[in-house]
GROMACS .gro file of C-alpha atoms in nm:
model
  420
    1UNK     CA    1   0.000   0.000   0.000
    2UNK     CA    2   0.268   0.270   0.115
    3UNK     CA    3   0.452   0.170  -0.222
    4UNK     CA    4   0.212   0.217  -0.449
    5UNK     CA    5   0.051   0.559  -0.288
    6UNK     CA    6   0.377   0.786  -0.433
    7UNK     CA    7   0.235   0.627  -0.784
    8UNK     CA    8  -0.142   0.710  -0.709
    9UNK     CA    9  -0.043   1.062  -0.640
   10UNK     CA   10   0.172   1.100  -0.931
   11UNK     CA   11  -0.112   0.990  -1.140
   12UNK     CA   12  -0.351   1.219  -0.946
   13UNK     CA   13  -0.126   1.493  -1.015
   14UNK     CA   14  -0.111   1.412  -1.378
   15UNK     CA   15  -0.461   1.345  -1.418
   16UNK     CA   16  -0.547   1.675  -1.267
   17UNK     CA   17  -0.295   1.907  -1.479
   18UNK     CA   18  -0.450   1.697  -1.793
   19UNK     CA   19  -0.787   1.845  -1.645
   20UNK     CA   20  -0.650   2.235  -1.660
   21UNK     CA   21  -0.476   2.201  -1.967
   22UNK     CA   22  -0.799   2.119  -2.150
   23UNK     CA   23  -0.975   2.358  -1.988
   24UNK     CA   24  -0.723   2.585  -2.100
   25UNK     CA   25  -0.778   2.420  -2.430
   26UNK     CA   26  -1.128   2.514  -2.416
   27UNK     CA   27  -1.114   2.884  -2.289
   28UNK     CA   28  -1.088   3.079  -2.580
   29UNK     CA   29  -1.137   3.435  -2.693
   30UNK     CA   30  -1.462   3.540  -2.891
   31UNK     CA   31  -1.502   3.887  -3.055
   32UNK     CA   32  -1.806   4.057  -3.134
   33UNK     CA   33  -1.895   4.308  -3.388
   34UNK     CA   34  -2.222   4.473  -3.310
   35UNK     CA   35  -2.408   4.788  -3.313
   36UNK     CA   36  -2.617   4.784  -2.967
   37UNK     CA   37  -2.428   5.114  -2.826
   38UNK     CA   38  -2.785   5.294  -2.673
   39UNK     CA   39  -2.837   5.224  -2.305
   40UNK     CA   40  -3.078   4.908  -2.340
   41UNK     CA   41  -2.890   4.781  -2.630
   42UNK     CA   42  -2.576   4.780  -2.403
   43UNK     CA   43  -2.717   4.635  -2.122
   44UNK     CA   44  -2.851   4.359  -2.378
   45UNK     CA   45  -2.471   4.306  -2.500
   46UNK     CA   46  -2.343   4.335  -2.140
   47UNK     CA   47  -2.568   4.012  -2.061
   48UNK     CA   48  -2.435   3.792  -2.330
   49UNK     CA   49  -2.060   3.906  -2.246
   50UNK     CA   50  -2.133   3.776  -1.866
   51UNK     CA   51  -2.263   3.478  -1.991
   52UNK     CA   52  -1.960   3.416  -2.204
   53UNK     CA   53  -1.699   3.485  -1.957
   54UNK     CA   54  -1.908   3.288  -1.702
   55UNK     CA   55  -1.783   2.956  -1.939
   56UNK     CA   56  -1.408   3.077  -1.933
   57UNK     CA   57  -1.380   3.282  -2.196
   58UNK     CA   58  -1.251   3.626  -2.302
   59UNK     CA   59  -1.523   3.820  -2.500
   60UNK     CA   60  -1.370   4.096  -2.740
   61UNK     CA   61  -1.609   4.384  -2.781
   62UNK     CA   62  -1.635   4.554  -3.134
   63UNK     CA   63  -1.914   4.783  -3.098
   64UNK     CA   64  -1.998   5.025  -3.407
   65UNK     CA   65  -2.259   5.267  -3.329
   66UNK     CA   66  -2.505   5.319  -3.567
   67UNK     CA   67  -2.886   5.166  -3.510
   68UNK     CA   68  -2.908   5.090  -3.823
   69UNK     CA   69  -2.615   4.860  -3.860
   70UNK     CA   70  -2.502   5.097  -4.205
   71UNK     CA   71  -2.145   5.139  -4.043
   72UNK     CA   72  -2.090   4.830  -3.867
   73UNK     CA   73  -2.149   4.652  -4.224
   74UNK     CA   74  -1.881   4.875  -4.336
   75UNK     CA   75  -1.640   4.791  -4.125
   76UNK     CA   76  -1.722   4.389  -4.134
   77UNK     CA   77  -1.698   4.410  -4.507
   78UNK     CA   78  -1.345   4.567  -4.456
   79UNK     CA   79  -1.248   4.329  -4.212
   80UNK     CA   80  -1.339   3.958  -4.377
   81UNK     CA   81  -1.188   4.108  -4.695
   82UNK     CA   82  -0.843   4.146  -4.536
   83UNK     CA   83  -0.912   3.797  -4.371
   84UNK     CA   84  -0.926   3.897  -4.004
   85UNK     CA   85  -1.268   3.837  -3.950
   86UNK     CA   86  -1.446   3.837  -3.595
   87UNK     CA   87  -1.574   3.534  -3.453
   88UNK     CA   88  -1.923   3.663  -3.464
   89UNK     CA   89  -2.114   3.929  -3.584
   90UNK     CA   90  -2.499   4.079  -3.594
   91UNK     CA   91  -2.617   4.023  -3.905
   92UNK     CA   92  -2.955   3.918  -4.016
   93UNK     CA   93  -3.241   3.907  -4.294
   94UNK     CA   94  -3.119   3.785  -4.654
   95UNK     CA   95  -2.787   3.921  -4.577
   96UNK     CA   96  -2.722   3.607  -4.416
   97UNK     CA   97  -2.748   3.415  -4.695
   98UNK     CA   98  -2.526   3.681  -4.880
   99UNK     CA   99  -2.235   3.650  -4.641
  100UNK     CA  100  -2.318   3.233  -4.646
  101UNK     CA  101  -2.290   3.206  -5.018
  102UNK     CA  102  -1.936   3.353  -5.013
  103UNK     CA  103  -1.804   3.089  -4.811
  104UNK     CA  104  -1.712   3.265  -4.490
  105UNK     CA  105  -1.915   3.100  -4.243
  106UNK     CA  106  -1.931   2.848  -4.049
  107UNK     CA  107  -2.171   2.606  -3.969
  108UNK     CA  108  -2.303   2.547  -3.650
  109UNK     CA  109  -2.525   2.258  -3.722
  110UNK     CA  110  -2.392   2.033  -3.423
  111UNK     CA  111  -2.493   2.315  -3.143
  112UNK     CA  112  -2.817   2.348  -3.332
  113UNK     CA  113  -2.886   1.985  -3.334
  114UNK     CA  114  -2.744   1.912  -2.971
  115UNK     CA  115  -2.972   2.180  -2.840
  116UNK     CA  116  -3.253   2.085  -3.048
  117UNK     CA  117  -3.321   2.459  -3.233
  118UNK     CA  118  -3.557   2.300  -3.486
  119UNK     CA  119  -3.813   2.213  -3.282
  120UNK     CA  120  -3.742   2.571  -3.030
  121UNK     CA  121  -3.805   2.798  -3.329
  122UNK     CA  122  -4.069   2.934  -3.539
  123UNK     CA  123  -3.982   2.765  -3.906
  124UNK     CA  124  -3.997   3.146  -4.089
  125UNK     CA  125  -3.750   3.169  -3.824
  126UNK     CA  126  -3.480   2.894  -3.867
  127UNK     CA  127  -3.559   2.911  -4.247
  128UNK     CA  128  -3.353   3.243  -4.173
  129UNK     CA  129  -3.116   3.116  -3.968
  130UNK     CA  130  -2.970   2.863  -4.206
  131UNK     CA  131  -2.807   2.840  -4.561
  132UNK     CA  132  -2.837   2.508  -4.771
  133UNK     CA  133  -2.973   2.344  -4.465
  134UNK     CA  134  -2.745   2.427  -4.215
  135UNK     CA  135  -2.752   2.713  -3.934
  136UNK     CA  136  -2.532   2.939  -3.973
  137UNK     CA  137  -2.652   3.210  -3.740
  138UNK     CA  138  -2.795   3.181  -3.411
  139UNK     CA  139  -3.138   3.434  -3.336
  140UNK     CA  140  -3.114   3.656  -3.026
  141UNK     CA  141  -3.493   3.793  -3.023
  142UNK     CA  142  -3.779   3.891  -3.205
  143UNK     CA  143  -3.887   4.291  -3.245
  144UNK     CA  144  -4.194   4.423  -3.331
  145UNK     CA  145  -4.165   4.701  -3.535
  146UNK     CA  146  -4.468   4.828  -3.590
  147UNK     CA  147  -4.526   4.982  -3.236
  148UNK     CA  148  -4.607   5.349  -3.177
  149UNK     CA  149  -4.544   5.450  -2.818
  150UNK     CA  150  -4.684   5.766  -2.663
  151UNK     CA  151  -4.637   6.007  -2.284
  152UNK     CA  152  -4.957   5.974  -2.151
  153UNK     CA  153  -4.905   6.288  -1.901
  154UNK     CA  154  -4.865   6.478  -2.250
  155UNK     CA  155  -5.145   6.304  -2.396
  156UNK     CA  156  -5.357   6.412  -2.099
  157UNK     CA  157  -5.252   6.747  -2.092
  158UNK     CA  158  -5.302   6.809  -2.450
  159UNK     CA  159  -5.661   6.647  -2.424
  160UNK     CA  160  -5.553   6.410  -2.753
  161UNK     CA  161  -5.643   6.040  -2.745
  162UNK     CA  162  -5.400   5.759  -2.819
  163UNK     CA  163  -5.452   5.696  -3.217
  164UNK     CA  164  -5.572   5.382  -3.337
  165UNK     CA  165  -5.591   5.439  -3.705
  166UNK     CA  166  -5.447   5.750  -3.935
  167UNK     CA  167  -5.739   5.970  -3.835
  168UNK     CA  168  -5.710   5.969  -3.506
  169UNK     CA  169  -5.312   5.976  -3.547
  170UNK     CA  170  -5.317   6.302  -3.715
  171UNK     CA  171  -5.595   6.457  -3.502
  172UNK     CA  172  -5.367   6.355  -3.208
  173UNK     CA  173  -5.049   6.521  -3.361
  174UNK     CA  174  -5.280   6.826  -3.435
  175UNK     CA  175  -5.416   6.865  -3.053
  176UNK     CA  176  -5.054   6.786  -2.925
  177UNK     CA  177  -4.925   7.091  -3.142
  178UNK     CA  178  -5.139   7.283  -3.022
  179UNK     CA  179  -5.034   7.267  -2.689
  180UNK     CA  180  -4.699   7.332  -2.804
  181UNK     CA  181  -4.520   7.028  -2.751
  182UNK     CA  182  -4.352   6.828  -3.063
  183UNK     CA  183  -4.623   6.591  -3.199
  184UNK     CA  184  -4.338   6.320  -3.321
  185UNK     CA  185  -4.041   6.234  -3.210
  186UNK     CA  186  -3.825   6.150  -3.563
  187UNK     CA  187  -3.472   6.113  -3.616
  188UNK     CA  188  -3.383   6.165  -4.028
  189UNK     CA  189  -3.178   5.857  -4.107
  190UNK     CA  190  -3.335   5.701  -4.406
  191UNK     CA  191  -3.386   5.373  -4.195
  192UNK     CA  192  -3.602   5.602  -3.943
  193UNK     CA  193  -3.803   5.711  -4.240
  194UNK     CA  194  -3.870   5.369  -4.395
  195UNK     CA  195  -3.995   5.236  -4.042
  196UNK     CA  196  -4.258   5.558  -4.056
  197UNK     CA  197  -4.327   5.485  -4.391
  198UNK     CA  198  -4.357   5.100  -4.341
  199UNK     CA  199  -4.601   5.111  -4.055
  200UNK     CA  200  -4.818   5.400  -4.309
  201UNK     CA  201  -4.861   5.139  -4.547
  202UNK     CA  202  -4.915   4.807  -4.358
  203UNK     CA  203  -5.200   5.014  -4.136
  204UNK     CA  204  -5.360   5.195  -4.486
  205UNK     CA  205  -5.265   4.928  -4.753
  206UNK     CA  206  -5.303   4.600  -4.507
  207UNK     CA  207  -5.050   4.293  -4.482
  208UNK     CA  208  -5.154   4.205  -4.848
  209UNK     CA  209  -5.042   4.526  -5.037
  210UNK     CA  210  -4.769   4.499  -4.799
  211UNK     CA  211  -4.648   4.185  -4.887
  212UNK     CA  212  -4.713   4.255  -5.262
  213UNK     CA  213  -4.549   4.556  -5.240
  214UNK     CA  214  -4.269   4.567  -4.983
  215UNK     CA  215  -4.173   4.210  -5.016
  216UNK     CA  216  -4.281   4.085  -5.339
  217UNK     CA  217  -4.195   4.425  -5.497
  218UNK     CA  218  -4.462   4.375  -5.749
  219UNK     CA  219  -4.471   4.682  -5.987
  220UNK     CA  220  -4.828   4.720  -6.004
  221UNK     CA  221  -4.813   4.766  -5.641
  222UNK     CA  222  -4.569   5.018  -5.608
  223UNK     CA  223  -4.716   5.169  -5.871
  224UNK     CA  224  -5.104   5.175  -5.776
  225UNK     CA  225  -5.352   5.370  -5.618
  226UNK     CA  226  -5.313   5.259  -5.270
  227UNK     CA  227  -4.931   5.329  -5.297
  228UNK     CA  228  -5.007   5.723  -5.404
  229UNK     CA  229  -5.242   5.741  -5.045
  230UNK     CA  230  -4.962   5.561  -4.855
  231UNK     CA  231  -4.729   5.781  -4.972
  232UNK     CA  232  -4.902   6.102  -4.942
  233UNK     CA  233  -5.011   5.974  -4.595
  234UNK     CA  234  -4.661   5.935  -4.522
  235UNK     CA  235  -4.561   6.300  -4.590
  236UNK     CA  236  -4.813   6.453  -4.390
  237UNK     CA  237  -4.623   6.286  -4.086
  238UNK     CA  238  -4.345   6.498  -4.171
  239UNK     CA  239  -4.544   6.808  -4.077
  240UNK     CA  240  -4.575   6.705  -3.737
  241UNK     CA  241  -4.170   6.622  -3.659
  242UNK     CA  242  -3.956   6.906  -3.547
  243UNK     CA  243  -3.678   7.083  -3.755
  244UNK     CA  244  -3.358   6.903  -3.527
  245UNK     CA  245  -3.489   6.552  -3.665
  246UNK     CA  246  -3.236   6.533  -3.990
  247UNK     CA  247  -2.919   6.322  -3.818
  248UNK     CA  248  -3.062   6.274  -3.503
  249UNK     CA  249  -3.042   5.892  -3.339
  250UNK     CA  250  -3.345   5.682  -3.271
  251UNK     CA  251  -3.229   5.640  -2.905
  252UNK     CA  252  -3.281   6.063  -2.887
  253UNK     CA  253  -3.572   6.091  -3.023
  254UNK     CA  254  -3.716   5.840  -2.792
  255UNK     CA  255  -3.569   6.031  -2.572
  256UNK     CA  256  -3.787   6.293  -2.594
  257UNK     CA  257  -4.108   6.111  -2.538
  258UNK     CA  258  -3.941   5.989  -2.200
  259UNK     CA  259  -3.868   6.335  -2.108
  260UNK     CA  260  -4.263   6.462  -2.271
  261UNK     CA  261  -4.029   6.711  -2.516
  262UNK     CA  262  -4.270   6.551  -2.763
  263UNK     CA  263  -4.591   6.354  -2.799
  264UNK     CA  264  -4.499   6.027  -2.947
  265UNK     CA  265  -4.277   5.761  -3.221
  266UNK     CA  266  -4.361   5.503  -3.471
  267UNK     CA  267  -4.041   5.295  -3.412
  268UNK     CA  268  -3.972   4.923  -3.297
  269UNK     CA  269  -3.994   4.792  -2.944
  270UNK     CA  270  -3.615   4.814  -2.897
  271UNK     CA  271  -3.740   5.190  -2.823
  272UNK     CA  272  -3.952   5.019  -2.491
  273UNK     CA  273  -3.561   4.939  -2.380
  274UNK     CA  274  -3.502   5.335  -2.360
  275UNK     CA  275  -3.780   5.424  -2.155
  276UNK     CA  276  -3.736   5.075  -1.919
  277UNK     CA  277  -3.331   5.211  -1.894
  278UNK     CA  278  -3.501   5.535  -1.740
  279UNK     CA  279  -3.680   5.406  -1.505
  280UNK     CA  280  -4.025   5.443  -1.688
  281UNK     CA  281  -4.336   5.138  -1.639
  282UNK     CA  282  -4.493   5.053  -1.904
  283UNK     CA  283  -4.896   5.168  -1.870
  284UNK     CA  284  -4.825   5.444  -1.643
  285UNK     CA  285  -4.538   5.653  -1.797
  286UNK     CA  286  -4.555   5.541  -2.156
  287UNK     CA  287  -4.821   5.333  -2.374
  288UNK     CA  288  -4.707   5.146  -2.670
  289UNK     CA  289  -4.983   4.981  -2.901
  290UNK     CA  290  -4.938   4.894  -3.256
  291UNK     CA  291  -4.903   5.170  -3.490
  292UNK     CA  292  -5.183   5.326  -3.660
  293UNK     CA  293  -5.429   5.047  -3.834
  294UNK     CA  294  -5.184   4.776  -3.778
  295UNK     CA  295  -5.294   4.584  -3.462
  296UNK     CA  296  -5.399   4.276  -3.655
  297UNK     CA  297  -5.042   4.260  -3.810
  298UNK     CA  298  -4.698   4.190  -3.678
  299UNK     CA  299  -4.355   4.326  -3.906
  300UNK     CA  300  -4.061   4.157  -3.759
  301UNK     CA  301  -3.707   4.240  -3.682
  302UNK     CA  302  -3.505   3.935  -3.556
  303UNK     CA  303  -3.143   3.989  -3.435
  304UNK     CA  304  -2.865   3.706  -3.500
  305UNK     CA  305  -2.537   3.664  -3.472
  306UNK     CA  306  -2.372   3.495  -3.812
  307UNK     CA  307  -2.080   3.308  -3.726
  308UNK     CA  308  -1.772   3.300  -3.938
  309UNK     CA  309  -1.516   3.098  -4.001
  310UNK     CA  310  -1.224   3.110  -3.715
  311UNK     CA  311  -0.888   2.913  -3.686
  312UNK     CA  312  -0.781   2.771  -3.377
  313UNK     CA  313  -0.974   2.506  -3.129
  314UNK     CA  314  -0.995   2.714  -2.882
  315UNK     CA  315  -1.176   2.983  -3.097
  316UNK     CA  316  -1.394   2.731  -3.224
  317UNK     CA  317  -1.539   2.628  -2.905
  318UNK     CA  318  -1.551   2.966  -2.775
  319UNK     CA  319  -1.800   3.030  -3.102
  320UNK     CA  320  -1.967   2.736  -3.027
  321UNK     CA  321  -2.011   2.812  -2.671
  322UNK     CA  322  -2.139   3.187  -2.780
  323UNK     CA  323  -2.406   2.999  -2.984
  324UNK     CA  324  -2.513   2.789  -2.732
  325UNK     CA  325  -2.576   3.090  -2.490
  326UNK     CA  326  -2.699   3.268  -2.723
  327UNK     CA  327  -3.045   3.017  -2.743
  328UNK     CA  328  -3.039   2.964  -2.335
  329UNK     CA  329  -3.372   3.029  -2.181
  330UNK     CA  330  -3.143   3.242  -1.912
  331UNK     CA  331  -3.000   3.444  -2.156
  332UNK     CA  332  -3.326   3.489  -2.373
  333UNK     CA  333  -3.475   3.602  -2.054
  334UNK     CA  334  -3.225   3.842  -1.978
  335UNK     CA  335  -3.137   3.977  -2.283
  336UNK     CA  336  -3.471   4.072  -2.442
  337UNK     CA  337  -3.589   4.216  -2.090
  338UNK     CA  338  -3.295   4.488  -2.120
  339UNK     CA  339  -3.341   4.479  -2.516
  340UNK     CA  340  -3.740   4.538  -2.491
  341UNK     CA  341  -3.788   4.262  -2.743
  342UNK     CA  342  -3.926   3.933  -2.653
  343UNK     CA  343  -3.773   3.522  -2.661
  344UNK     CA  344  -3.719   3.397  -2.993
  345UNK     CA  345  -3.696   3.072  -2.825
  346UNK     CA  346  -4.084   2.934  -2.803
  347UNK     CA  347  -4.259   2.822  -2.499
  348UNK     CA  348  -4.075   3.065  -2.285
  349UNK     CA  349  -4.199   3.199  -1.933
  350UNK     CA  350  -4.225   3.612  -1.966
  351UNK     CA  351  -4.347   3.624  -1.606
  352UNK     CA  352  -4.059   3.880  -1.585
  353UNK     CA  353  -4.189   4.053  -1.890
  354UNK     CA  354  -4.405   4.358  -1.883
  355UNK     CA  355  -4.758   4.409  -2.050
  356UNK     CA  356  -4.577   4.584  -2.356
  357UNK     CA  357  -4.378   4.212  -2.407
  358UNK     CA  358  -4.639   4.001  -2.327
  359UNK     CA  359  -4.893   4.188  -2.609
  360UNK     CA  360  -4.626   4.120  -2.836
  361UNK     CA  361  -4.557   3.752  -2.809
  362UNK     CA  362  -4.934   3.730  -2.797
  363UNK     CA  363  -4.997   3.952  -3.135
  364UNK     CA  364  -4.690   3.721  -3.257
  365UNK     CA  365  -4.802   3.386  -3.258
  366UNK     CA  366  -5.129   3.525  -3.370
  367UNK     CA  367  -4.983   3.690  -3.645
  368UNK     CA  368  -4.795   3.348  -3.750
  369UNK     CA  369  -5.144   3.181  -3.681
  370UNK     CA  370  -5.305   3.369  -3.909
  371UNK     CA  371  -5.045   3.450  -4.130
  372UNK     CA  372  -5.040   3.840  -4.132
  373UNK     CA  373  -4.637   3.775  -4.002
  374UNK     CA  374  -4.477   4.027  -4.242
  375UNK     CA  375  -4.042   4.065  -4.280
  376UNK     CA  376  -3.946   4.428  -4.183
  377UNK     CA  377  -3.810   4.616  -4.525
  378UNK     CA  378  -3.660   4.890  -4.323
  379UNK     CA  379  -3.477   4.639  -4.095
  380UNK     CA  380  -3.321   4.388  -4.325
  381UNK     CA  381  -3.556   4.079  -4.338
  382UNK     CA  382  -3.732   4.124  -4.617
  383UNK     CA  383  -3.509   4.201  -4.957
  384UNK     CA  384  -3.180   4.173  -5.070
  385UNK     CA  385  -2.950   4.475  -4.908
  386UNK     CA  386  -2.875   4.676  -5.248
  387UNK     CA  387  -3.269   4.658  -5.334
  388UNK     CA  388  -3.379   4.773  -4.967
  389UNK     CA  389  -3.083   5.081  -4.990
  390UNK     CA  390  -3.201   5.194  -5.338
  391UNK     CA  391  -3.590   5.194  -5.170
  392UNK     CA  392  -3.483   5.338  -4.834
  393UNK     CA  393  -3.322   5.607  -5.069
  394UNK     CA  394  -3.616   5.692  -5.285
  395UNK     CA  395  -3.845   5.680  -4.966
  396UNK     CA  396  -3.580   5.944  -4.769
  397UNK     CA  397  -3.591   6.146  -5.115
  398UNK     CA  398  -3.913   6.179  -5.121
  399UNK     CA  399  -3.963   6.277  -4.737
  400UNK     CA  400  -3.732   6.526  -4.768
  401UNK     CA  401  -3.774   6.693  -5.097
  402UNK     CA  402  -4.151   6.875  -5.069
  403UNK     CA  403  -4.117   6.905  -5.485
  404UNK     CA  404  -4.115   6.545  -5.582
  405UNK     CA  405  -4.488   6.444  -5.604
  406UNK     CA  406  -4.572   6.081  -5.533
  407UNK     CA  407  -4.618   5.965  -5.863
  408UNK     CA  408  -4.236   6.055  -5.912
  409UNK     CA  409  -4.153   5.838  -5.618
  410UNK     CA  410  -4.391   5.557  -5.716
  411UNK     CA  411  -4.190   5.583  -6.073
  412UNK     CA  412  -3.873   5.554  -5.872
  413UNK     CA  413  -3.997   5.278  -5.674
  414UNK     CA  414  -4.064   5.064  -5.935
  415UNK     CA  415  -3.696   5.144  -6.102
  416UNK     CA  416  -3.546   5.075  -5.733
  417UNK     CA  417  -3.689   4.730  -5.722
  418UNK     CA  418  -3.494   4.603  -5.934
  419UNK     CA  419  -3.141   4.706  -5.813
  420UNK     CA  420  -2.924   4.439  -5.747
   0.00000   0.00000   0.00000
């Protein structure tokens, strides 16, 4: 026994160092690139960089700011063509299968399978995710974007109801200028317009001129009658913004419904983040129902992280790892309760989630049940990128430039729709 005990500990000894080693292995370094720089979007990115570094590993932060992604595209594109690409990065809608069908990402079928995504995701949804059958991404949420939220207190003061249709919009902006507060909050970035002018046309046109027009980018739709009334619809919105809108971030302009500076904003329910990061409850300091005519519909943004191809084991897993946490009910929870979306992941408990959350997921499956679930143009999940800029442009043109009637943009439209 005494002989053979300086053995057992050797082998102990060995045994254990064989144990840190791997885990050494194993710990690897995952970076990043993202655009979620506004206070709830941080918080959100905060949450999955905890949850990384909780398995071992060193998370590299490459935040771009931006809300509409424009520059952090830039700078991807810049780094995978000089071959020093990050190990992840936010990217989502057909631009997925873009990056996927220039061979630079990887697949992450195995973590898929192992944690059973298939059957945990909506198919629209993992449809998305994937590229000849294999994911390729990994979803973070699901946004609503048609949501218009609203300051009661100024509501009340200005003795204007909460709109549920165009009408009652623009009687609301009218009574809230009156009382000398701005009617809507705006920020001119064409991606801010094309979320206005999206919501105008799902809650006048419906989710089948919608789809015909914003998806299927049928000519005779962007071309039609309903078109002209969407888009002159659309302009009269402008009326009600104030002059400091051109430049200004989304995150600002919601910031000036939390503050009552202005009335209310058509924008997506990452905007509910803002008001939750100051301390405002939903249904007491802010309302947030679907945008003008639009309750029976649902256009939706989801986030995702593609993941490219990395060298190195340790990377690898790290990725891997990122994926995995990435689809955890803890970090679902978490992140789309700082990110004011709601659980891509199905069958998930929002008793943390507010009334604003729980509406959506409810108007969600709905939506999918009844198939009035339409892709977000001005958020990348409905057309190819070089199509949706050429639109977003005409749309931004056509906001800002009083002498271009709508016919013109219709015309334009039509000629952007086929930009590739």
């Amino acid at each position: 026994m005494n002989k053979s005990r300086p053995k057992l500990a050797r082998a102990l000894l060995a045994a254990a160092a064989t144990t840190v080693l791997a885990g050494a292995a194993q710990a690897g370094e995952v970076e990043v690139l993202h655009y979620w720089t506004s206070g709830g979007e941080a918080k959100a990115a905060a949450a999955l960089k905890a949850t990384l570094q909780a398995k071992g590993h060193t998370w590299r932060d490459f935040a771009v700011a931006g809300g509409g992604g424009d520059s952090a595209m830039t700078v991807l594109k810049s780094r995978v063509v000089s071959g020093n690409a990050p190990a992840a990065a936010q990217i989502k809608g057909p631009s997925l299968q873009e990056w996927a069908a220039e061979g630079v990402l990887a697949s992450i079928d195995d973590v898929a399978k192992a944690e059973k995504w298939d059957s945990l995701l909506p198919r629209p949804i993992s449809d998305v995710m994937k590229y000849k059958g294999s994911y390729i991404a990994a979803p973070l949420n699901v946004h609503r974007v048609n949501w218009l939220y609203a300051n009661p207190e100024v509501f009340r003061k200005a003795g204007a109801k909460v709109p549920g249709n165009w009408d009652e919009f623009f009687a609301a902006a009218e009574a809230l200028k009156k009382a000398g507060v701005i009617p809507v909050a705006h920020g001119g970035q064409n991606w801010q317009d094309f979320t206005v002018f999206e919501s105008v046309a799902l809650g006048l046109g419906g989710v089948d001129f919608y789809r015909k027009a914003l998806v299927q980018l049928d000519p005779a739709a962007l071309n039609g009658a309903t078109m002209e009334k969407v888009l002159t619809t659309f302009r009269r919105v402008k009326a009600y913004t104030d002059k400091n809108a051109p430049g200004r971030d989304w995150n600002l302009a919601t910031g000036m419904v939390v503050k009552g500076e202005a009335g209310m904003q058509i924008m997506g329910d990452w905007a509910k983040g803002e008001f939750v990061a100051a301390g405002k409850q939903p249904g007491k300091d802010f309302v947030c129902v679907a945008a003008p005519g639009s309750a029976s519909a649902f256009t939706f943004n989801v986030d995702s992280l593609a993941m490219f191809k990395v060298k190195g084991e340790d990377k690898v897993k790290a990725q891997k790892d990122l994926a995995a946490a990435v689809m955890s009910p803890q970090f679902q929870e978490t992140f789309n309760l700082n990110k004011g979306s709601i659980p891509v992941r199905m069958n998930m408990d929002l008793s943390k989630f507010d009334d604003c959350a729980k509406a959506s997921a409810k108007d969600f499956a709905a939506s999918a049940q009844a198939g009035t679930l339409v892709p977000s143009i001005a958020h990348g999940m409905a057309v190819p990128a070089a199509v949706e800029g050429a639109i977003k442009d005409v749309i931004s043109q056509f906001w800002n430039n009083e002498r271009m009637t709508a016919k013109d943009a219709m015309t334009r439209l039509v000629s952007a729709a086929k930009a590739s």
